[in-house]
Amino acid sequence: MSADLELVTLEEAARRTGKTPHNIRDYIQRQRINKYNRQGEQIQRAKSGELRVSLRELRAFLGHVQQATSKHQLDGLHDELGFHSVPEHQRTKHVHRLHPYLGKFIPQLVEWFLARFFSPESRILDPFMGSGTTLVQANELHLHALGIDISPFNCLIAKVKTDQYDLIKARAEILDIERRVAALNTAQHATLPLFPEDDPAQTAQSLLAACTSDYLKAWFAPRALAEMLYYRALIPQYTYQDLLKVILSRAARSARLVSHYDLATPKAPLPVGEQYWCQKHKRYCTPIDNCLEKIHAYSEDTARRLAAFARVRSEKAVVVLQGDSRTLDIRAALTGTPFADQRFDGVFTSPPYVGQIDYHDQHTYAYELFGFPRQDALEIGAKRAGKSKRAQEAYVEGIAAVLRNVLRVLKPDAKLFIVANDRFNLYSQIATAANLQIVQRFERAVTKRTGRGDDPYQETIFEMQQAAAT
Ligand SMILES: C[S@@+](CC[C@H](N)C(=O)[O-])C[C@H]1O[C@@H](n2cnc3c(N)ncnc32)[C@H](O)[C@@H]1O
């Protein structure tokens, strides 16, 4: 078996294929190729010096990528905008991985456009801010940035990513709250100030008894839920409360009673302790029963990511507004911010696609935990609204209304870059309805990073300008 696979070390694989060991690790992480031990058995974790990859698998994968790339070049796709060779750690650099978010764009795409079409000190607006990728990258490039999103939780993520921190204090708070939650399972619990009962089991019971969310009770094992509720109860005692909320949400997402391979869109919770065949780990697994190990995993990681962003963060203004970008009075909402009475030089944004994602639903656990007001009904292009002709018409109206609204705060010659998968050919109509002209289109291939398939799909970046200004 090993002979067929042609097992080699990462370094050897890199040398034989003209890649770097980093690239090879990235393919493993994205599950494009498997991990083996020296005996040719597939493994999850390798002991030191044991990890092997299959040259055959690697060559097959690279051949497939090459074919896809050539096809895309023939289709007129932009060479530089595929970002195929950007490794996972750069795609998720610093704060971009503070919390998972389905539908975010790759930071390198934002960088590419902002660096070419704007200069430091420019003011950039993203009316579909999502998790704040545009804001983070604009800040790194010394541009000022404003983001607007309908979802309060997305606004929280974006704000936490772009806030400035006293890093020593932030780290101390992150680790302190983790220590206190860990103590919920030990005798030290008696010393915790918030819950004076001397019996940890009693504290856990009273937290669980006070929980009124059916969702939380169904999707978490009792121990996991007690830890989450305890963490949540402690948050008001700290300075960086939003940051702690994001860490807890991230941990909660991974602590749901779901299979390991289905974290992004699980349909229903699994029974506590029930074994299932895990497509990710290729063995029987049981759903997680606690949240603490996830809190632990993400606490240190978050502190490290904040520190990494602090090294490249500029002092430029970043403002996050929660609201419906069709109707929000942006000018009024900016009163008292660094953008009061200012006009913006451009837009860089990726609107929702038609009927693809329910943006609130993907973070239901966070809405249930923190009680943020849900605004699902105001989402443009929501999945639940479908892709019918009627849904497409509503989409055109919605996106055009957003563009018309943001034009009120843009300079007359502002450039708008809109990243869209225009499979229904709606963007010409949208441009007309917003009195904009499409100046240029950049076609790019997107390789799905999280899915199991390697099928790239196509995205267009529309450059638009006000019709009168061109
Ligand atoms: C494709 S995502 C943007 C992702 C973002 N580029 C990122 O990297 O995280 C689209 C966003 O539009 C937001 N959205 C949908 N309808 C909206 C509306 N009416 N007003 C403001 N934001 C809206 C959704 O909540 C979602 O976060």
Coordinates of C-alpha atoms in Angstrom, one line a residue, residues 208-380:
L208 CA -29.2 25.7 33.9
A209 CA -32.4 26.1 35.7
A210 CA -32.4 29.9 35.0
C211 CA -31.8 29.3 31.3
T212 CA -35.0 29.9 29.3
S213 CA -33.6 29.4 25.8
D214 CA -35.0 26.1 24.2
Y215 CA -32.3 26.4 21.6
L216 CA -29.4 26.5 24.1
K217 CA -30.9 23.6 26.0
A218 CA -31.3 21.5 22.9
W219 CA -27.9 22.3 21.2
F220 CA -25.5 22.0 24.1
A221 CA -24.7 19.2 26.6
P222 CA -25.6 20.3 30.2
R223 CA -22.0 20.7 31.2
A224 CA -21.1 22.8 28.1
L225 CA -24.1 25.0 28.7
A226 CA -23.4 25.5 32.4
E227 CA -19.8 26.6 31.5
M228 CA -21.1 29.0 28.8
L229 CA -23.7 30.5 31.1
Y230 CA -21.1 31.0 33.8
Y231 CA -18.7 32.7 31.4
R232 CA -21.5 34.9 30.2
A233 CA -22.4 35.8 33.8
L234 CA -18.8 36.8 34.5
I235 CA -18.4 39.1 31.5
P236 CA -19.8 42.3 33.1
Q237 CA -16.9 42.2 35.5
Y238 CA -14.3 42.9 32.8
T239 CA -13.3 45.9 30.6
Y240 CA -13.2 44.1 27.3
Q241 CA -16.7 42.7 27.3
D242 CA -17.3 42.6 23.6
L243 CA -14.0 40.7 23.1
L244 CA -15.0 38.2 25.7
K245 CA -18.4 37.8 24.0
V246 CA -16.7 37.0 20.7
I247 CA -14.5 34.4 22.4
L248 CA -17.5 32.8 24.1
S249 CA -19.5 32.7 20.9
R250 CA -16.6 31.1 19.0
A251 CA -16.2 28.5 21.7
A252 CA -20.0 27.9 21.8
R253 CA -20.1 27.4 18.1
S254 CA -17.6 24.5 18.4
A255 CA -19.2 23.2 21.6
R256 CA -22.6 22.5 19.9
L257 CA -23.9 18.9 19.8
V258 CA -23.0 18.6 16.2
S259 CA -20.8 16.3 14.1
H260 CA -17.2 17.5 13.6
Y261 CA -17.7 17.7 9.8
D262 CA -20.8 19.8 10.0
L263 CA -20.0 22.9 12.0
A264 CA -21.0 25.4 9.3
T265 CA -24.6 24.4 8.6
P266 CA -25.8 21.7 11.1
K267 CA -29.5 20.8 10.7
A268 CA -30.3 19.4 14.2
P269 CA -28.4 18.6 17.4
L270 CA -27.1 15.1 18.1
P271 CA -28.0 13.3 21.3
V272 CA -25.4 13.7 24.1
G273 CA -22.8 10.9 24.0
E274 CA -24.2 9.2 20.8
Q275 CA -21.5 7.9 18.5
Y276 CA -21.6 8.9 14.8
W277 CA -19.4 8.1 11.8
C278 CA -17.2 11.1 11.4
Q279 CA -16.5 12.0 7.8
K280 CA -13.8 14.4 8.9
H281 CA -11.9 12.1 11.2
K282 CA -12.8 8.8 9.4
R283 CA -13.7 7.1 12.7
Y284 CA -16.5 7.0 15.2
C285 CA -16.7 10.2 17.3
T286 CA -19.1 11.5 20.0
P287 CA -20.3 15.1 20.2
I288 CA -18.4 17.3 22.6
D289 CA -19.9 17.5 26.1
N290 CA -18.1 20.6 27.4
C291 CA -17.2 24.1 26.3
L292 CA -14.2 24.6 28.4
E293 CA -11.7 23.0 26.0
K294 CA -12.9 25.3 23.3
I295 CA -12.7 28.3 25.5
H296 CA -9.2 27.3 26.3
A297 CA -8.3 26.8 22.6
Y298 CA -9.7 30.2 21.6
S299 CA -8.5 32.3 24.5
E300 CA -4.8 32.1 23.9
D301 CA -5.4 32.2 20.1
T302 CA -7.4 35.4 20.4
A303 CA -4.8 37.1 22.5
R304 CA -2.2 36.1 19.9
R305 CA -4.3 37.3 17.0
L306 CA -4.9 40.7 18.6
A307 CA -1.2 41.1 19.2
A308 CA -0.5 40.2 15.6
F309 CA -2.9 42.8 14.3
A310 CA -1.6 45.4 16.7
R311 CA 1.7 45.1 14.9
V312 CA 0.2 46.2 11.6
R313 CA -2.7 48.3 12.8
S314 CA -2.7 52.0 11.9
E315 CA -4.3 54.9 13.8
K316 CA -6.8 55.5 11.0
A317 CA -10.5 55.9 11.9
V318 CA -12.7 52.8 11.9
V319 CA -16.5 53.2 12.5
V320 CA -19.1 50.4 12.6
L321 CA -22.8 51.2 12.3
Q322 CA -25.6 48.7 12.7
G323 CA -28.5 49.3 10.4
D324 CA -30.3 48.7 7.2
S325 CA -28.0 50.1 4.5
R326 CA -31.1 50.9 2.3
T327 CA -32.6 53.3 4.8
L328 CA -30.1 54.3 7.4
D329 CA -29.5 58.0 7.6
I330 CA -25.7 57.6 7.3
R331 CA -24.9 61.3 7.6
A332 CA -26.9 61.6 10.9
A333 CA -25.5 58.3 12.2
L334 CA -22.0 59.7 11.7
T335 CA -22.5 62.7 13.9
G336 CA -19.9 62.7 16.6
T337 CA -17.7 60.2 14.8
P338 CA -14.5 61.1 12.9
F339 CA -16.6 60.9 9.7
A340 CA -19.0 63.7 10.7
D341 CA -19.6 65.9 7.6
Q342 CA -17.1 63.9 5.5
R343 CA -17.5 62.3 2.1
F344 CA -16.1 58.9 1.2
D345 CA -13.7 58.2 -1.7
G346 CA -15.0 54.8 -2.4
V347 CA -16.8 51.6 -1.6
F348 CA -15.5 48.1 -1.4
T349 CA -18.2 45.6 -0.6
S350 CA -19.6 42.1 -1.2
P351 CA -23.4 42.1 -1.0
P352 CA -25.2 38.9 -0.1
Y353 CA -25.8 36.6 -3.1
V354 CA -29.3 35.8 -4.1
G355 CA -30.8 33.1 -1.8
Q356 CA -27.5 31.8 -0.6
I357 CA -27.0 32.4 3.1
D358 CA -29.2 33.4 6.1
Y359 CA -26.7 35.7 7.8
H360 CA -28.4 35.7 11.2
D361 CA -29.1 32.0 11.3
Q362 CA -25.5 31.0 10.9
H363 CA -24.9 32.6 14.4
T364 CA -28.1 31.6 16.1
Y365 CA -26.1 30.4 19.2
A366 CA -24.7 33.9 19.7
Y367 CA -28.1 35.5 19.3
E368 CA -29.6 33.1 21.9
L369 CA -26.7 33.5 24.3
F370 CA -26.6 37.3 24.3
G371 CA -30.1 38.2 23.2
F372 CA -29.0 40.6 20.4
P373 CA -32.1 41.8 18.5
R374 CA -32.5 39.8 15.3
Q375 CA -33.1 41.7 12.1
D376 CA -33.6 38.7 9.8
A377 CA -36.5 40.2 7.9
L378 CA -34.3 43.1 6.7
E379 CA -31.6 40.9 5.2
I380 CA -31.3 41.4 1.4

